[in-house]
mmCIF file of C-alpha atoms in Angstrom:
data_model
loop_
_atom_site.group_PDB
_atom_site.id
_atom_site.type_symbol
_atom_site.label_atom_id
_atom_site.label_comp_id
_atom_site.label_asym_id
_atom_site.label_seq_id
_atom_site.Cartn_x
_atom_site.Cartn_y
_atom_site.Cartn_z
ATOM 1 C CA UNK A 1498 111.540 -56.424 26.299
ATOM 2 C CA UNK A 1499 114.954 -57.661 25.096
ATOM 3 C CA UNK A 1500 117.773 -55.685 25.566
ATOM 4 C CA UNK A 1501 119.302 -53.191 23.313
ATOM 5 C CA UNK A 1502 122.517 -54.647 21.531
ATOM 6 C CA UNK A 1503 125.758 -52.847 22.465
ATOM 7 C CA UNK A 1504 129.157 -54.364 21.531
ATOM 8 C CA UNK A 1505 130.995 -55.695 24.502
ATOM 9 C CA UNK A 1506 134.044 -53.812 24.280
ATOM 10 C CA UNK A 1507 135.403 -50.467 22.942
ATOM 11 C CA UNK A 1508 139.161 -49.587 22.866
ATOM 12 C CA UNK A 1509 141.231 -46.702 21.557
ATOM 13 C CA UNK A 1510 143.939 -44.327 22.890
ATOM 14 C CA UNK A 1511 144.019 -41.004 24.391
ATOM 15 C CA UNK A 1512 142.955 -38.441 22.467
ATOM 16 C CA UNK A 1513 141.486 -40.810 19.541
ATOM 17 C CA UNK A 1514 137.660 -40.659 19.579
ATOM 18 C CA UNK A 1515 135.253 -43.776 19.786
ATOM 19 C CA UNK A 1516 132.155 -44.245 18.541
ATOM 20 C CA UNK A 1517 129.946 -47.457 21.186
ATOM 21 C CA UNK A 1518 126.658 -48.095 18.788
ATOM 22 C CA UNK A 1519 123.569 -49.318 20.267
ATOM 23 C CA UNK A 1520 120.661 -51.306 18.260
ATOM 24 C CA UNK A 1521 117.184 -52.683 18.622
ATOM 25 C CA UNK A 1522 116.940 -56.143 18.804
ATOM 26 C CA UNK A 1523 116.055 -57.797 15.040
ATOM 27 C CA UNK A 1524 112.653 -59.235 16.933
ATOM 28 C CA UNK A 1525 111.858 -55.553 17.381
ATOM 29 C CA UNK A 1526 113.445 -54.141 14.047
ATOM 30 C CA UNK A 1527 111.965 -51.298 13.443
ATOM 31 C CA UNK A 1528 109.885 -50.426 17.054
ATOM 32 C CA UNK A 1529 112.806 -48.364 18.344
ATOM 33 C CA UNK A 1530 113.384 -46.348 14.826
ATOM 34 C CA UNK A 1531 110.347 -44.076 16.327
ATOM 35 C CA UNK A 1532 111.602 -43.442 19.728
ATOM 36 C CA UNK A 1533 114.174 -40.059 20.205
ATOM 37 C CA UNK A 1534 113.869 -40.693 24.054
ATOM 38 C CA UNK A 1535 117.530 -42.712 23.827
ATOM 39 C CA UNK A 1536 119.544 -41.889 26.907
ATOM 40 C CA UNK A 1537 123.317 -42.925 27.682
ATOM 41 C CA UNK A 1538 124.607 -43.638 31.030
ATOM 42 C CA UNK A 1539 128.651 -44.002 32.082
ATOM 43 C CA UNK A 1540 129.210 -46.316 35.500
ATOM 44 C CA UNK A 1541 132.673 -46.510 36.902
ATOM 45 C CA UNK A 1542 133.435 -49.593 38.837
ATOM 46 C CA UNK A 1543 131.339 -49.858 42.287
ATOM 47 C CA UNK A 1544 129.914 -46.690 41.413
ATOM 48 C CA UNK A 1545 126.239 -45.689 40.160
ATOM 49 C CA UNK A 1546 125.450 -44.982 36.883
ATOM 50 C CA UNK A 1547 125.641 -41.750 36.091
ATOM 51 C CA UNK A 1548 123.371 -39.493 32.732
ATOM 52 C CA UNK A 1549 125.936 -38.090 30.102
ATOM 53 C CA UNK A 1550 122.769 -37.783 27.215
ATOM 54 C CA UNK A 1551 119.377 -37.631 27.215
ATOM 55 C CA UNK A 1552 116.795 -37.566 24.136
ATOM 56 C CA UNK A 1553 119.829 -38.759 21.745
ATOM 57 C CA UNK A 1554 122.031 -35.640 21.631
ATOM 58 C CA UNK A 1555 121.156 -33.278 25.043
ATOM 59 C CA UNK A 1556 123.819 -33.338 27.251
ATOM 60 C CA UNK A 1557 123.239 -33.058 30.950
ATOM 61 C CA UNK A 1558 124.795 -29.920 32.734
ATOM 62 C CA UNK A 1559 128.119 -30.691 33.782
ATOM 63 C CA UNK A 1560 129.318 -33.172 31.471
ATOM 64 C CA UNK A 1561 132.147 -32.881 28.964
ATOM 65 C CA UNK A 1562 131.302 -31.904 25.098
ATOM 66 C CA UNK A 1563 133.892 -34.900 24.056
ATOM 67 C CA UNK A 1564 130.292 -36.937 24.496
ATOM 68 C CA UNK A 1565 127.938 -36.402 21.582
ATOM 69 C CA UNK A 1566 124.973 -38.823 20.599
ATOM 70 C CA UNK A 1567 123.339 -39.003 17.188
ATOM 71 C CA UNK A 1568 120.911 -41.763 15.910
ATOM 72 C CA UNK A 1569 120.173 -43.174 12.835
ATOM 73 C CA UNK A 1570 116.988 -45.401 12.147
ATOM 74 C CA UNK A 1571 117.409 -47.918 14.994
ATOM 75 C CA UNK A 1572 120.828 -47.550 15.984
ATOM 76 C CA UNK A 1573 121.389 -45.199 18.100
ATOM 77 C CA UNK A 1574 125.897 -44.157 19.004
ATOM 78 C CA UNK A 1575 127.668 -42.304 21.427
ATOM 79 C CA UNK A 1576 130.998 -40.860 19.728
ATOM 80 C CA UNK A 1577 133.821 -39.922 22.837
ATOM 81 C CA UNK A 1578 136.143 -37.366 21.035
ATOM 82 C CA UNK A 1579 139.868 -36.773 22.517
ATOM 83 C CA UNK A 1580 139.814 -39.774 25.006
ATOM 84 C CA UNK A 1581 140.773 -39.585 28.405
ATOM 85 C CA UNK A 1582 141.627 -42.092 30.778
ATOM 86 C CA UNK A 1583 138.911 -41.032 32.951
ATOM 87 C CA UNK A 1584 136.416 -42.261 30.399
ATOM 88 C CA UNK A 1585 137.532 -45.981 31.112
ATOM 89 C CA UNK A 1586 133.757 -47.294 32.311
ATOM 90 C CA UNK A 1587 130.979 -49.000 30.938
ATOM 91 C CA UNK A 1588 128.288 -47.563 28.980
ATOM 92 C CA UNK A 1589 124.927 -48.158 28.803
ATOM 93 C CA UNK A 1590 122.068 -46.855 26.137
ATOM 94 C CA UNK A 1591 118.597 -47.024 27.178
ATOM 95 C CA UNK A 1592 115.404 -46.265 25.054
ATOM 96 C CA UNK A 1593 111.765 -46.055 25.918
ATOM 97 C CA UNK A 1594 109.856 -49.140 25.171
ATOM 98 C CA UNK A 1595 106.647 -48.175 24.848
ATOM 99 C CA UNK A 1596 103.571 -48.446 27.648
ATOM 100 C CA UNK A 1597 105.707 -46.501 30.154
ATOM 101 C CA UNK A 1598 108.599 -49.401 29.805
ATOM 102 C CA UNK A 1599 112.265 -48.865 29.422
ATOM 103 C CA UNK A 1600 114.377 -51.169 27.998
ATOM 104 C CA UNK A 1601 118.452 -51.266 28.769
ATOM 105 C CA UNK A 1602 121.279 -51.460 26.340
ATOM 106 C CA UNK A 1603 123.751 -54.929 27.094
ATOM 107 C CA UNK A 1604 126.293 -52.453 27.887
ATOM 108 C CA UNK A 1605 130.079 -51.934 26.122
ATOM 109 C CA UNK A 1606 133.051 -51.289 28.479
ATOM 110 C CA UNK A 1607 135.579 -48.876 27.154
ATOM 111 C CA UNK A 1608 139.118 -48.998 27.133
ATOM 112 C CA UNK A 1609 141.884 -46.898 27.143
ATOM 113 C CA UNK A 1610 145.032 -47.685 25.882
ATOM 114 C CA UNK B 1206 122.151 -31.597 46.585
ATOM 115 C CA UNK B 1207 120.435 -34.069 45.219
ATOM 116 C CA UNK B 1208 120.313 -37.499 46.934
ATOM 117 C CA UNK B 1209 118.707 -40.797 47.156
ATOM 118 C CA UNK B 1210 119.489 -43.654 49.588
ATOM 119 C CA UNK B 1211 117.904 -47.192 49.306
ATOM 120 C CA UNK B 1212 118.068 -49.498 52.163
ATOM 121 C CA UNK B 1213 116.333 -52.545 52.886
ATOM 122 C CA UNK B 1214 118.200 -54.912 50.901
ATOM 123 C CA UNK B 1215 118.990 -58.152 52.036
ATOM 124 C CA UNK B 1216 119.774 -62.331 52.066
ATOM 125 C CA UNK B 1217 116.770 -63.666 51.840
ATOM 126 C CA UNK B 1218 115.641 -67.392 50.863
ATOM 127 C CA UNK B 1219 113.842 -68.314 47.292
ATOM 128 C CA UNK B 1220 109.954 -67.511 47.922
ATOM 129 C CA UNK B 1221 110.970 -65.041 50.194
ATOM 130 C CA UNK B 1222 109.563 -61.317 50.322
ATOM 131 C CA UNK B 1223 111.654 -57.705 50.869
ATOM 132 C CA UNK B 1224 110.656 -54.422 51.041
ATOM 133 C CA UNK B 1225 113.095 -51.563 49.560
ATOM 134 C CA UNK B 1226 112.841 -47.885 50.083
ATOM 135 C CA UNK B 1227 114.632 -44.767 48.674
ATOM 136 C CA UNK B 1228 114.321 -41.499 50.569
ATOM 137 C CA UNK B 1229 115.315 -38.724 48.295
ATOM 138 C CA UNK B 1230 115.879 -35.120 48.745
ATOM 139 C CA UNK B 1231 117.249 -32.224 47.750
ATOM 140 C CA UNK B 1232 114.597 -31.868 45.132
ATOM 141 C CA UNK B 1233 110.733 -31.549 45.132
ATOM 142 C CA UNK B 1234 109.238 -35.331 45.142
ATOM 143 C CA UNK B 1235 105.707 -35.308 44.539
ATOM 144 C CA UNK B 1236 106.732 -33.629 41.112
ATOM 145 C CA UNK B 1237 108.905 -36.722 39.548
ATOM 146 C CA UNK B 1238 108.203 -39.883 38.187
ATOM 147 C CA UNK B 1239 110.528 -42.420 39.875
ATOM 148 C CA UNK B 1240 111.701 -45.621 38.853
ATOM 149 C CA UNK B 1241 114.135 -48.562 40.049
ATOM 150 C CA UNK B 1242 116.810 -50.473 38.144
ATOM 151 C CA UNK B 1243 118.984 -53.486 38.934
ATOM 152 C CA UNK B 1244 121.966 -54.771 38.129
ATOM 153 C CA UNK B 1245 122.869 -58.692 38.528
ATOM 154 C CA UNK B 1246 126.399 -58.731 39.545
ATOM 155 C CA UNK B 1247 129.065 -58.761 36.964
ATOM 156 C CA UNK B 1248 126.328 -57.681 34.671
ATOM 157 C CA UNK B 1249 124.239 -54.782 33.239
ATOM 158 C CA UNK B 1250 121.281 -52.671 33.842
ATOM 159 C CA UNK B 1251 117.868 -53.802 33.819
ATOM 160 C CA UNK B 1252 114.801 -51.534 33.870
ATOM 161 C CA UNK B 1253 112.340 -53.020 36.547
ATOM 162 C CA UNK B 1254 109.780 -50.932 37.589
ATOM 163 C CA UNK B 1255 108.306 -47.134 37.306
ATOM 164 C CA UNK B 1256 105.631 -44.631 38.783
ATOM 165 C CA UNK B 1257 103.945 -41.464 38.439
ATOM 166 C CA UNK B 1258 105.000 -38.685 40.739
ATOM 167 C CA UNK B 1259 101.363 -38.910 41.947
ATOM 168 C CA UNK B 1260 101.887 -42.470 42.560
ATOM 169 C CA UNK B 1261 98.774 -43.408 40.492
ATOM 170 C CA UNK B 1262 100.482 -45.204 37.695
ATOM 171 C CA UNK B 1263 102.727 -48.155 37.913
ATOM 172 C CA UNK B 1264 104.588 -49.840 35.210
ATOM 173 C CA UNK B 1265 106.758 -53.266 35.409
ATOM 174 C CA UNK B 1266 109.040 -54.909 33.179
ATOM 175 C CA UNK B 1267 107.372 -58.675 32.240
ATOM 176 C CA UNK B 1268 110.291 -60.244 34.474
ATOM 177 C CA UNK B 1269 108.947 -59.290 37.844
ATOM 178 C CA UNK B 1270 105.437 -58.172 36.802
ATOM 179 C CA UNK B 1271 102.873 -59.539 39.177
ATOM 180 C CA UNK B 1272 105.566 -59.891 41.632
ATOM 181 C CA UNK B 1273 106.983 -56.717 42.695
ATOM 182 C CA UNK B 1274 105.208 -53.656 43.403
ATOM 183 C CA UNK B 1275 106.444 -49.707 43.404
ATOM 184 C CA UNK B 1276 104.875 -47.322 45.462
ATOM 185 C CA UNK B 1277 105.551 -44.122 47.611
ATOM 186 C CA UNK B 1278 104.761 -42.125 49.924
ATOM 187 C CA UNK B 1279 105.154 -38.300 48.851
ATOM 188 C CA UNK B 1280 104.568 -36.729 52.388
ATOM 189 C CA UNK B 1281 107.923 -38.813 53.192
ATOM 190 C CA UNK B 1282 110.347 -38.314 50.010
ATOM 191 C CA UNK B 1283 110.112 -41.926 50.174
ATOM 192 C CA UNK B 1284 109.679 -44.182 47.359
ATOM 193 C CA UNK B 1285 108.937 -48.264 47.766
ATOM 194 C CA UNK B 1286 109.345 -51.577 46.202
ATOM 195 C CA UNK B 1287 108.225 -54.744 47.296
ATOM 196 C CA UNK B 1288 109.366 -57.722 46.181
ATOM 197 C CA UNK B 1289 107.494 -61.143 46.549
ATOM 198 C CA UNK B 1290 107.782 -64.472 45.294
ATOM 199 C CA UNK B 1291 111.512 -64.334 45.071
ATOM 200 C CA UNK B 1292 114.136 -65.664 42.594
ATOM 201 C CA UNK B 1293 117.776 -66.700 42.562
ATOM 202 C CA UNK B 1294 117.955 -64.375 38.894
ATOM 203 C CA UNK B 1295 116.477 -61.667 41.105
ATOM 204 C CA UNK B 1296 120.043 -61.311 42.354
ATOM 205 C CA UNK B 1297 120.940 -57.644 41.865
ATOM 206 C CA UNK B 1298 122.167 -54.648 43.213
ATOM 207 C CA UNK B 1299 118.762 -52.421 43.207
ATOM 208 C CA UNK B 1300 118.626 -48.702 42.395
ATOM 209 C CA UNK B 1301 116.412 -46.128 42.952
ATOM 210 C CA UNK B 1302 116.011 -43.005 40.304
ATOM 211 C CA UNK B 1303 114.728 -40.376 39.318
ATOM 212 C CA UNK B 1304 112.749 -39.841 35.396
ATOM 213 C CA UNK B 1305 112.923 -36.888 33.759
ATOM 214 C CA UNK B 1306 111.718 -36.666 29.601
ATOM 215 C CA UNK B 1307 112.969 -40.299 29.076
ATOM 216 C CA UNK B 1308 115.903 -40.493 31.331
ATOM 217 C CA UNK B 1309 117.131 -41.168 34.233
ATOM 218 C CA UNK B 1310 118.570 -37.996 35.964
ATOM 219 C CA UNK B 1311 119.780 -39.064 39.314
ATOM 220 C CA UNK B 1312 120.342 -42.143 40.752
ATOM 221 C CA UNK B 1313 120.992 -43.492 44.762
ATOM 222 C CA UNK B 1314 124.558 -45.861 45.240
ATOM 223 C CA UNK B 1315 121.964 -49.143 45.085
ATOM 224 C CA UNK B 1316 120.626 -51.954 48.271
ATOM 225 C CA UNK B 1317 121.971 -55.759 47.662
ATOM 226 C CA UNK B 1318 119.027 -58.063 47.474
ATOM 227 C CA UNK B 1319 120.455 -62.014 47.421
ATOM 228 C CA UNK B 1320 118.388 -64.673 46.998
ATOM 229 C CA UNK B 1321 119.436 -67.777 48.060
ATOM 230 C CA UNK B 1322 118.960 -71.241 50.070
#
């Protein structure tokens, strides 16, 4: 159950678009290439984390269309289009595992310029 | 409106035991899967433990398998996890949520658990 691998940090500024990538570990190369269930979750400071895409690409009601998730053998991204300072926070991808497990993403905190 | 709360974290020594809870509502228990995630502080999330909305099946991560346990009680929107034989990297902030299709829909604000002498 290792974690996902996520870069650390993401910058660009407003209104440029980002793209925070998210791998299976090489021990696991290949496990996570079958698994759509890939979620991302955005968690402001002292806050919960909070859904923005479920099952790669769905996007939870309420949340902005500048989020949009695509995945590609085992590397899953989440592109955020026209940033805004509001989307300074860290994100976190998360697949299923297998056996009813879940396994976390190390997480990449973006920043706005 | 949709709404968890954990309590029951705590200071407790290495060893030690806790037991957490998270009373939902504002949505129909019994018909979720739950699960509960921590967060070490300064650091990121970690999937620890998960059951069936009937409470019949319960899954762990390796890290705290045969230590913790998940549970709930459905006639009290309240879901359970007990924590034994406890660590100093057992540190976290612990959260309650709720599954839905591979994700994690809603989530409480999180109960403190520190372990330490």
């Amino acid at each position: 159950q290792s974690a996902l691998i996520q870069p650390a940090s993401v910058s660009g500024s407003p209104g440029q678009a980002i793209t925070i990538s998210c791998t299976g570990p090489s021990s696991d190369f290949g496990t996570y290439a079958t698994y759509t269930l890939i979620s991302w979750y955005q968690q402001h400071p002292g806050k919960a984390p909070k859904l923005i895409l479920s099952e790669v690409s769905k996007r939870p009601s309420g949340i902005s269309n500048r989020f949009s998730g695509s995945k590609s053998g085992d590397t899953a991204s989440l592109t955020i289009s026209g940033l805004q300072a509001e989307d300074e926070a860290d994100y976190y991808c998360c697949s299923y595992a297998g056996s009813d497990t879940y396994v976390f993403g190390t997480g990449t905190t973006v920043v706005v310029l | 409106e949709i709404q968890l709360l954990e309590s029951g974290g705590a200071l407790v020594q290495p060893g030690g035991s806790l037991r957490l809870s998270c009373v939902v509502s504002g949505f129909i228990f019994n018909r979720y899967d739950m699960a509960w995630v921590r967060q070490p502080p300064g650091k990121g999330l970690e999937w620890v433990s998960g059951i069936s909305s009937a409470g019949t099946s319960t899954y762990y991560a390796d890290s705290v398998k045969g230590r913790f346990t998940v549970s709930r009680d459905n006639s009290r929107n309240t879901l359970f996890l007990r924590l034994n034989s406890l660590r100093a990297e057992d540190t976290a902030l612990y959260f309650c949520a709720r599954r839905l299709s591979g994700s994690f829909t809603s989530w409480g604000q999180g109960t403190l658990v520190s372990v330490s002498s």
